[in-house]
Short mmCIF file of C-alpha atoms and ligand atoms in Angstrom, two decimals:
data_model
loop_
_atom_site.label_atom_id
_atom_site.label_comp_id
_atom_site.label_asym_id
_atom_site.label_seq_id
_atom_site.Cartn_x
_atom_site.Cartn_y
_atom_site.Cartn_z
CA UNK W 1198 -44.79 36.18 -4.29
CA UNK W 1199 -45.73 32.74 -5.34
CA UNK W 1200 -44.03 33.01 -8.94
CA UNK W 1201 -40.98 34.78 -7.17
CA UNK W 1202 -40.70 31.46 -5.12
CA UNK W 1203 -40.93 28.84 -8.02
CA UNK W 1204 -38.34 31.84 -9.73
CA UNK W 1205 -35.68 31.59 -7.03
CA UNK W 1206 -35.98 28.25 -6.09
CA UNK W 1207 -35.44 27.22 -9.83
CA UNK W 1208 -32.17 30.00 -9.29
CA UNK W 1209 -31.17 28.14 -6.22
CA UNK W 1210 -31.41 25.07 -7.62
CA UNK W 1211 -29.77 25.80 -11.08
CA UNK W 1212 -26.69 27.87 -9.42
CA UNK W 1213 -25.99 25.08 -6.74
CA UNK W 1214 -26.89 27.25 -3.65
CA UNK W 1215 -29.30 24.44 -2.81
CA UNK W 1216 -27.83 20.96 -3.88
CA UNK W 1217 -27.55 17.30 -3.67
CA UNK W 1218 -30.50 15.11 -5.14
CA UNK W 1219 -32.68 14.55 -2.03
CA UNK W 1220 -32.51 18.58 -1.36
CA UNK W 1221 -33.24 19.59 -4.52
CA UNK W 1222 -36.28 17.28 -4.81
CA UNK W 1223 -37.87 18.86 -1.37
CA UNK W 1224 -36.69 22.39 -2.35
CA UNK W 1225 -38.76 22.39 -5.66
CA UNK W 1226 -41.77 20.65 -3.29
CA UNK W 1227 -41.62 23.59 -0.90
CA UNK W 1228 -41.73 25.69 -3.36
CA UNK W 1229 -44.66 24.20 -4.57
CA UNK W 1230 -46.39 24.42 -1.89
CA UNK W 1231 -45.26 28.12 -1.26
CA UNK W 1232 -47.00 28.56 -4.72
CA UNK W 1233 -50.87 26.68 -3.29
CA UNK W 1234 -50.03 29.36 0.23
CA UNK W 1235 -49.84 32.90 -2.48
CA UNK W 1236 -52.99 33.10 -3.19
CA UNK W 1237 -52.71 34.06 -6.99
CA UNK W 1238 -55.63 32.34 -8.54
CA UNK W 1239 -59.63 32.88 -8.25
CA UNK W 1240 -60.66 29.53 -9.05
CA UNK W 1241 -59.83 25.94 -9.47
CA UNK W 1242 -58.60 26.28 -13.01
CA UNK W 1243 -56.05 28.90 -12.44
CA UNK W 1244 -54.90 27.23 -9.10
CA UNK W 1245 -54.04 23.92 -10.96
CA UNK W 1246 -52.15 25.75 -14.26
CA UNK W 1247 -50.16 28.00 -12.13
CA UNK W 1248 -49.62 24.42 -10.22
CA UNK W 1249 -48.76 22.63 -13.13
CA UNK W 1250 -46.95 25.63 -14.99
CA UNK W 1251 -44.39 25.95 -11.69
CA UNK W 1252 -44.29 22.00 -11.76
CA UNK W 1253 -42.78 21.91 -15.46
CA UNK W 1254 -40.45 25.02 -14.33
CA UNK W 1255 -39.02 23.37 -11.31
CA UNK W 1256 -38.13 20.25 -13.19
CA UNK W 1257 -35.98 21.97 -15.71
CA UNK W 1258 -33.48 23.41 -13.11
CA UNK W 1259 -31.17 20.61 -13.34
CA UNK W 1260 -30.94 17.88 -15.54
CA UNK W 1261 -29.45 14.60 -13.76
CA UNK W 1262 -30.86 14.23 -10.31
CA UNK W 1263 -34.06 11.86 -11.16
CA UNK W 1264 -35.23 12.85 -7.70
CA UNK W 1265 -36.32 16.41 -9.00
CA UNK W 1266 -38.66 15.17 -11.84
CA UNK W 1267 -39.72 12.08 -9.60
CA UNK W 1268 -41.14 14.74 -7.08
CA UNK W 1269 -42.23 17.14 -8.92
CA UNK W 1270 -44.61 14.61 -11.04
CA UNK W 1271 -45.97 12.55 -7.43
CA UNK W 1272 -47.57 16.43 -6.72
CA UNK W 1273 -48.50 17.16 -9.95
CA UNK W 1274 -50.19 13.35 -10.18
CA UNK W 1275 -51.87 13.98 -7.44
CA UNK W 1276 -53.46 17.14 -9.02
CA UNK W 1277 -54.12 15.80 -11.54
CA UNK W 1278 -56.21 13.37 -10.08
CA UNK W 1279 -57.87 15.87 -7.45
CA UNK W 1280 -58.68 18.04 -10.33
CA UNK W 1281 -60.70 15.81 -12.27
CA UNK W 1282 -62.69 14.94 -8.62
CA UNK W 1283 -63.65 19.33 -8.72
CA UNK W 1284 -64.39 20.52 -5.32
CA UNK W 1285 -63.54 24.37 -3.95
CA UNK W 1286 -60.90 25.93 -4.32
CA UNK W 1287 -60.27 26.29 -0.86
CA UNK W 1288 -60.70 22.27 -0.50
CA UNK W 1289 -58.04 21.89 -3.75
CA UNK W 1290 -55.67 24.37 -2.36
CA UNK W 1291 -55.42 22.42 1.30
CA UNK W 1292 -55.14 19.25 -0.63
CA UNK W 1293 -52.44 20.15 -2.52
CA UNK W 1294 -50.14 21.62 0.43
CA UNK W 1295 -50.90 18.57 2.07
CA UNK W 1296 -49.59 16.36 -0.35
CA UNK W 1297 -46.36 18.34 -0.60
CA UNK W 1298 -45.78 18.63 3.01
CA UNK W 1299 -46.25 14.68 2.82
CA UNK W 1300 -43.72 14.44 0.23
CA UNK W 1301 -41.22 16.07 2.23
CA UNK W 1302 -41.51 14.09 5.37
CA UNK W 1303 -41.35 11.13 3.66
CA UNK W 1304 -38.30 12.10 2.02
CA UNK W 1305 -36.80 13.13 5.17
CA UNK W 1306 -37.81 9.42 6.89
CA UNK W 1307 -36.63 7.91 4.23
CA UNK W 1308 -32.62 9.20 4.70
CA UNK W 1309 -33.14 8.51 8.70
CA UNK W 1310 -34.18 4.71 7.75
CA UNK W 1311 -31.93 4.31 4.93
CA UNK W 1312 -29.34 5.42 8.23
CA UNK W 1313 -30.60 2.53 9.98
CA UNK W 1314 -30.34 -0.09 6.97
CA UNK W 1315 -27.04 1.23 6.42
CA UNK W 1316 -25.45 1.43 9.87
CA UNK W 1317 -25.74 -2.15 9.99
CA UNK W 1318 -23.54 -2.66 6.99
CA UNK W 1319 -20.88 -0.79 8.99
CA UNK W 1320 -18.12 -3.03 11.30
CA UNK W 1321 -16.16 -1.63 14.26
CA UNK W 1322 -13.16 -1.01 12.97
CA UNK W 1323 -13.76 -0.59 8.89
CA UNK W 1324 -12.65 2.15 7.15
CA UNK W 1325 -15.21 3.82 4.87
CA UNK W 1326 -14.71 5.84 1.99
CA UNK W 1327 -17.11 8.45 0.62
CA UNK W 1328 -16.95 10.91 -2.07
CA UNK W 1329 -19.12 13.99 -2.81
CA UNK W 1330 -21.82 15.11 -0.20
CA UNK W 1331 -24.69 12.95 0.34
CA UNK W 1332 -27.32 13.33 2.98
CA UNK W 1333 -27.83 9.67 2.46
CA UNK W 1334 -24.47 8.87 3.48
CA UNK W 1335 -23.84 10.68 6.04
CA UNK W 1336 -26.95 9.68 7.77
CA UNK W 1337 -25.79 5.90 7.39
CA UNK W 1338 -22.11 6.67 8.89
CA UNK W 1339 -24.09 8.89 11.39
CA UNK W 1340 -26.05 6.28 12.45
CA UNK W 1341 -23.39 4.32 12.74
CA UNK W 1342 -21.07 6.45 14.61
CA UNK W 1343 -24.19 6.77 17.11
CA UNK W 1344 -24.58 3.37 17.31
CA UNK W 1345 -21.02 2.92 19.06
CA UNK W 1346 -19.43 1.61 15.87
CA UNK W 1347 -15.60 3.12 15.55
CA UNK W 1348 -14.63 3.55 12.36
CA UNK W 1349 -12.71 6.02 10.36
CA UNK W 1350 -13.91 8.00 7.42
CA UNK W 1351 -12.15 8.40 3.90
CA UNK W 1352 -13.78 11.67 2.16
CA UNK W 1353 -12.29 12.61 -1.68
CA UNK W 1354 -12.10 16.31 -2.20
CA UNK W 1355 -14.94 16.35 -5.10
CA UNK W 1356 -13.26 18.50 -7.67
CA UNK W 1357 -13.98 20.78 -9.16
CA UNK W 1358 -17.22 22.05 -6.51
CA UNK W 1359 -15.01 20.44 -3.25
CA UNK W 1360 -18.46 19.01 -1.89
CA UNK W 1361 -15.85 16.70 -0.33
CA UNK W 1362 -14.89 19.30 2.14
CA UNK W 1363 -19.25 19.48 3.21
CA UNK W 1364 -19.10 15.31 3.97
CA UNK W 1365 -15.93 16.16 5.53
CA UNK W 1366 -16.66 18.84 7.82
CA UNK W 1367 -20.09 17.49 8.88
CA UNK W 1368 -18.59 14.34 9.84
CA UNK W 1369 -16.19 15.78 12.11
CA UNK W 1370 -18.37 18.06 13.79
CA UNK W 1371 -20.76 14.75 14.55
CA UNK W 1372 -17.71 13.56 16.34
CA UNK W 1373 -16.57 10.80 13.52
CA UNK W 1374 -13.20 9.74 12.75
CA UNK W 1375 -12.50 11.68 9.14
CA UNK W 1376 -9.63 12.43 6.37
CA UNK W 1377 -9.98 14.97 3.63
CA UNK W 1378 -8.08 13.60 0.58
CA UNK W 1379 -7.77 14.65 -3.19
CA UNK W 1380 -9.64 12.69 -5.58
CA UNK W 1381 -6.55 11.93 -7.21
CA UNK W 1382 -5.72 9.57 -3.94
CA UNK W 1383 -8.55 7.90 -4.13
CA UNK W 1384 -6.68 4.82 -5.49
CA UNK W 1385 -3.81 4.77 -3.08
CA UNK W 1386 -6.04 5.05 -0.07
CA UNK W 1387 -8.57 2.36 -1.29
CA UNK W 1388 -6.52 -0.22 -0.28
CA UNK W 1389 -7.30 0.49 3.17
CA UNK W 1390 -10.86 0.78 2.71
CA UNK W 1391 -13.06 -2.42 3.23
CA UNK W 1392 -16.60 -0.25 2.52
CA UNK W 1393 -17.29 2.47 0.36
CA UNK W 1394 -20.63 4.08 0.73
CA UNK W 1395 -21.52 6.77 -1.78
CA UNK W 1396 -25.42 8.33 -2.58
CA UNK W 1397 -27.03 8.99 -5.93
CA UNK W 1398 -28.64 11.05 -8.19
CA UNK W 1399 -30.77 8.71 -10.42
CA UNK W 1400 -30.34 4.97 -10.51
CA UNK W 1401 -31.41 2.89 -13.94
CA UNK W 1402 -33.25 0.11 -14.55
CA UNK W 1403 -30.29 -2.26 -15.20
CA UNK W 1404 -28.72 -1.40 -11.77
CA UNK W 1405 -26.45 1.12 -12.88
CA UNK W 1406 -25.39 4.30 -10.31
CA UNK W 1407 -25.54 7.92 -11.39
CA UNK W 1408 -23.48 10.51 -8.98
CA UNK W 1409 -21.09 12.97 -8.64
CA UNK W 1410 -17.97 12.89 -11.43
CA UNK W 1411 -15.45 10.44 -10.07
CA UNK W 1412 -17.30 8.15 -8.41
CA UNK W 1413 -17.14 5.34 -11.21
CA UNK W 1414 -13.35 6.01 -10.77
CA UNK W 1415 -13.62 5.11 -6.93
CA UNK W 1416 -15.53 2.50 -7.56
CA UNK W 1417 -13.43 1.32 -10.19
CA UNK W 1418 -10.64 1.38 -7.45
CA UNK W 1419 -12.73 -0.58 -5.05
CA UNK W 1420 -13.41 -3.20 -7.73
CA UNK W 1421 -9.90 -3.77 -7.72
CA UNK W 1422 -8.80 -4.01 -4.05
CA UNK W 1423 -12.32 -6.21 -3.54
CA UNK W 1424 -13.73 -3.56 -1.24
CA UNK W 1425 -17.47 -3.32 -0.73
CA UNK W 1426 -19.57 -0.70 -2.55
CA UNK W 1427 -22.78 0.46 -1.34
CA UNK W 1428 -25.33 2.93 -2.87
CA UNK W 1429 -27.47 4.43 -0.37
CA UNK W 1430 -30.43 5.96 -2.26
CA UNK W 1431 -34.05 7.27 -1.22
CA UNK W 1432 -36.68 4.88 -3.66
CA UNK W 1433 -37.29 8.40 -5.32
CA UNK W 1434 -33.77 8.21 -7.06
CA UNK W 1435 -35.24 5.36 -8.99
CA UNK W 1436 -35.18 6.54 -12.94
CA UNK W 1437 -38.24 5.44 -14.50
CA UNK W 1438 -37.50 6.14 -18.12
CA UNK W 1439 -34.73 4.01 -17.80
CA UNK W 1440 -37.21 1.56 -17.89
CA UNK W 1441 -38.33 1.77 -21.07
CA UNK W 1442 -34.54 2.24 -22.84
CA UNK W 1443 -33.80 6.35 -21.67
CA UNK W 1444 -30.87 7.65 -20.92
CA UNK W 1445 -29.94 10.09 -17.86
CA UNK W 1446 -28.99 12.90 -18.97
CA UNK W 1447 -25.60 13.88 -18.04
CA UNK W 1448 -25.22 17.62 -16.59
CA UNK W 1449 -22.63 19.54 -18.06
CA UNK W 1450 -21.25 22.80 -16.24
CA UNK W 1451 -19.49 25.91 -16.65
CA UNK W 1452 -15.72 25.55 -17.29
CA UNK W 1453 -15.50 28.22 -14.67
CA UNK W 1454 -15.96 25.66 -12.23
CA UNK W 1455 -12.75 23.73 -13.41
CA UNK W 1456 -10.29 27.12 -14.39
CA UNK W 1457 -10.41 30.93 -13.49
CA UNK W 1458 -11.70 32.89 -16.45
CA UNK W 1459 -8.13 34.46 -16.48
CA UNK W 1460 -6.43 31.19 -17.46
CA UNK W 1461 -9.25 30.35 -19.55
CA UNK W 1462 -8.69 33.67 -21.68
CA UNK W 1463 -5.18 32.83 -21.40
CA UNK W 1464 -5.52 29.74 -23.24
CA UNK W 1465 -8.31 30.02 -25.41
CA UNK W 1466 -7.27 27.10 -27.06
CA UNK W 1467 -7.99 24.58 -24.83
CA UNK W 1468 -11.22 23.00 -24.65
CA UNK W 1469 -12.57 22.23 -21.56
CA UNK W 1470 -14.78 19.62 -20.22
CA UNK W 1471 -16.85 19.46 -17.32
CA UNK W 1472 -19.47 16.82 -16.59
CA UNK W 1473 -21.18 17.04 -13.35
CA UNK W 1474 -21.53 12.94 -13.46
CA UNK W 1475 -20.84 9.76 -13.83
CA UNK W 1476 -22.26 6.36 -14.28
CA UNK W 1477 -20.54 3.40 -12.46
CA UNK W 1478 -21.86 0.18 -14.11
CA UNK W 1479 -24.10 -2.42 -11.93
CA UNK W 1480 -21.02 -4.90 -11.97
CA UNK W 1481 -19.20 -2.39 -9.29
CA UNK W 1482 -22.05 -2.29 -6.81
CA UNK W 1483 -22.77 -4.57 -4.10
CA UNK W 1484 -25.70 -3.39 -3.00
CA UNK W 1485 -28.65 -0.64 -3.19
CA UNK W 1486 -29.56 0.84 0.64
CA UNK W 1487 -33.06 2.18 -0.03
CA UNK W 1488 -35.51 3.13 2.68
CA UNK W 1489 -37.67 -0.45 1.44
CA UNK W 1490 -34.96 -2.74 1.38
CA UNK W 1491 -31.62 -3.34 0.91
CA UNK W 1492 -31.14 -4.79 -2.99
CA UNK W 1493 -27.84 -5.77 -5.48
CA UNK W 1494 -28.45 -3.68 -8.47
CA UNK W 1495 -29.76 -6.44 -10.48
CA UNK W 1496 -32.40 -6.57 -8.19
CA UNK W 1497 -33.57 -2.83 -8.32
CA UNK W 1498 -35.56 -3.44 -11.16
CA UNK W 1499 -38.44 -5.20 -8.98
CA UNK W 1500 -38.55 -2.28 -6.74
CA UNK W 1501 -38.89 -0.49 -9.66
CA UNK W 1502 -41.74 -2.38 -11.45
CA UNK W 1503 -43.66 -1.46 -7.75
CA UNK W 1504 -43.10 1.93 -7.82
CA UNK W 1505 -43.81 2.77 -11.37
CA UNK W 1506 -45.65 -0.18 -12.93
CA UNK W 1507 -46.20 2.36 -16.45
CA UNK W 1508 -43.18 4.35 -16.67
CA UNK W 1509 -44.02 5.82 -19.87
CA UNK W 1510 -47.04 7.38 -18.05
CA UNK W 1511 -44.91 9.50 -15.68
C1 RUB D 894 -24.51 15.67 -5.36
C2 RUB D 894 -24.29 14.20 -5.47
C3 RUB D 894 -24.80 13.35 -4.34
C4 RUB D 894 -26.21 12.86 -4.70
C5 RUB D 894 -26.91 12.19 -3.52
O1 RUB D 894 -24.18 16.36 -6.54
O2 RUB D 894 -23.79 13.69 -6.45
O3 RUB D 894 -23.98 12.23 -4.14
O4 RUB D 894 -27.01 13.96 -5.12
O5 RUB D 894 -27.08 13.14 -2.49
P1 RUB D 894 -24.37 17.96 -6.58
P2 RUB D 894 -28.26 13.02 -1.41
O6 RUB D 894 -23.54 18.54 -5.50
O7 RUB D 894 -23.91 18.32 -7.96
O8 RUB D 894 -25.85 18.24 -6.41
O9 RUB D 894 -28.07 11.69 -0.75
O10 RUB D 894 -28.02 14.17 -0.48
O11 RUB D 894 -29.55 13.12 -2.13
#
């Protein structure tokens, strides 16, 4: 049971059924922990390499989101450290679910504060634009909405996955003020928007945003009509290796997501493209909405250095 649970979640993870950086992260925990509940070891040893084994799985589902390896390595740090302690198995096994059941309500209090940071940046009457689905975000324009503050919502599409239409629908059914558009309109619409608010998948050292393809291009857009861009972004989206002079790793997906396989046999000589994300630059963003503070990219880098004072060791 306990391999089948690593096994699908890295499936769920890998095909998109479970998605966005700060789901992914506790899906691969829960899993974890489903792996300490199975029962399919006889002694400390085997408990901690079936730990470790699933650990080193989970991590290779997808690529970008930093928030995957980030999680993954605070349980397996922690086993590490219990292990070389020794103790029962029974004692090792309770440890390590509690660690991951911490891990996941700390990720969930982190989006409902980063809300409450975030609402704040939100004026009656702004108009907000968004693009892809992030839990992040909508808690902040949640909490906003709850707080009394009218404002109307922007959402792009997201081609080619349409996680546009998730933000969008969500939104409405909270009761906000929302508008589906294509990406393609991002530009026109922008110069109505005085705030956009997007999430993230990894953030580097130098202040620099990884998420969802296109949203360089929005915030290129909002550079240009002076609008206000805000990241909001649990501390766990934080790349370390960025630290040390790493790239993220850019996903790149099936061109089934961007043309039938009809039209792609059609016109097998086309190449196709079709990165999963983008990085928008630390010039284009205002500011960083993280559960412990609020920061301008340029000051992410301290929060960093707290959080992960030997990168290289992660
Ligand atoms: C999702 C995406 C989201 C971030 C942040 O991409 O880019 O903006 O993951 O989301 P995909 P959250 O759909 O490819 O996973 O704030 O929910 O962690």
């Amino acid at each position: 049971m306990a391999r089948d649970t690593i096994d699908s979640t890295f499936d769920e993870i890998r095909s998109m059924r479970v998605r966005g950086a700060g789901r992914i992260a506790r899906a691969a925990v829960s899993a974890m922990k489903s792996y300490c509940e199975s029962g399919r070891f006889s002694s400390n040893r085997e408990f901690y390499e079936g730990l470790f084994a699933a650990g080193e799985k989970l991590k290779e589902a997808r690529p970008t989101a930093v928030s995957l390896p980030n999680a993954v390595n605070y349980v397996l740090a922690s086993a590490r450290r219990r292990q070389s302690k020794g103790g029962t198995l029974k004692g090792s096994v309770a440890a390590m679910r509690e660690v991951c059941d911490a891990f996941v309500a700390s990720s969930l209090r982190a989006t409902e504060t980063i809300g409450e940071y975030g609402s704040k940046r939100i004026q009656d009457g702004d108009v907000v634009m968004t693009h892809c689905n992030s839990e992040a975000v909508t808690a902040v324009l949640s909490a906003a909405h709850a707080a009394g503050k009218k404002f109307e919502v922007i959402a792009t599409e997201t081609r080619p996955r349409f996680q546009g239409r998730i933000t969008a629908s969500v939104l409405a059914n909270r009761g906000l003020d929302v508008t589906l558009i294509p990406d393609s309109a991002a530009r026109v619409y922008m110069r109505k928007v005085d705030t956009v608010v997007v999430g993230a998948d990894a953030i580097a050292a130098n202040g620099a945003v990884i998420n969802k393809i296109g949203t360089s291009q929005v915030a290129l857009a909002a550079h240009e009509t002076r609008a206000r861009f805000y990241v909001a972004a649990e501390a766990y989206k934080l790349s370390p290796m960025t630290m040390t002079g790493e790239l993220v790793e850019i996903e790149q997906r099936s061109p089934l997501e961007v043309a039938p396989r009809a039209w792609l046999e059609a016109n097998s000589a086309v190449k196709v493209k079709n990165p999963a994300f983008d990085v928008t630059p630390p010039e284009y963003v205002d500011l960083i909405i993280t559960e412990r503070g609020i920061f301008p990219p340029q000051g992410i880098i301290l929060l960093m250095k707290d959080l992960y004072d030997e990168p290289w060791s992660v």
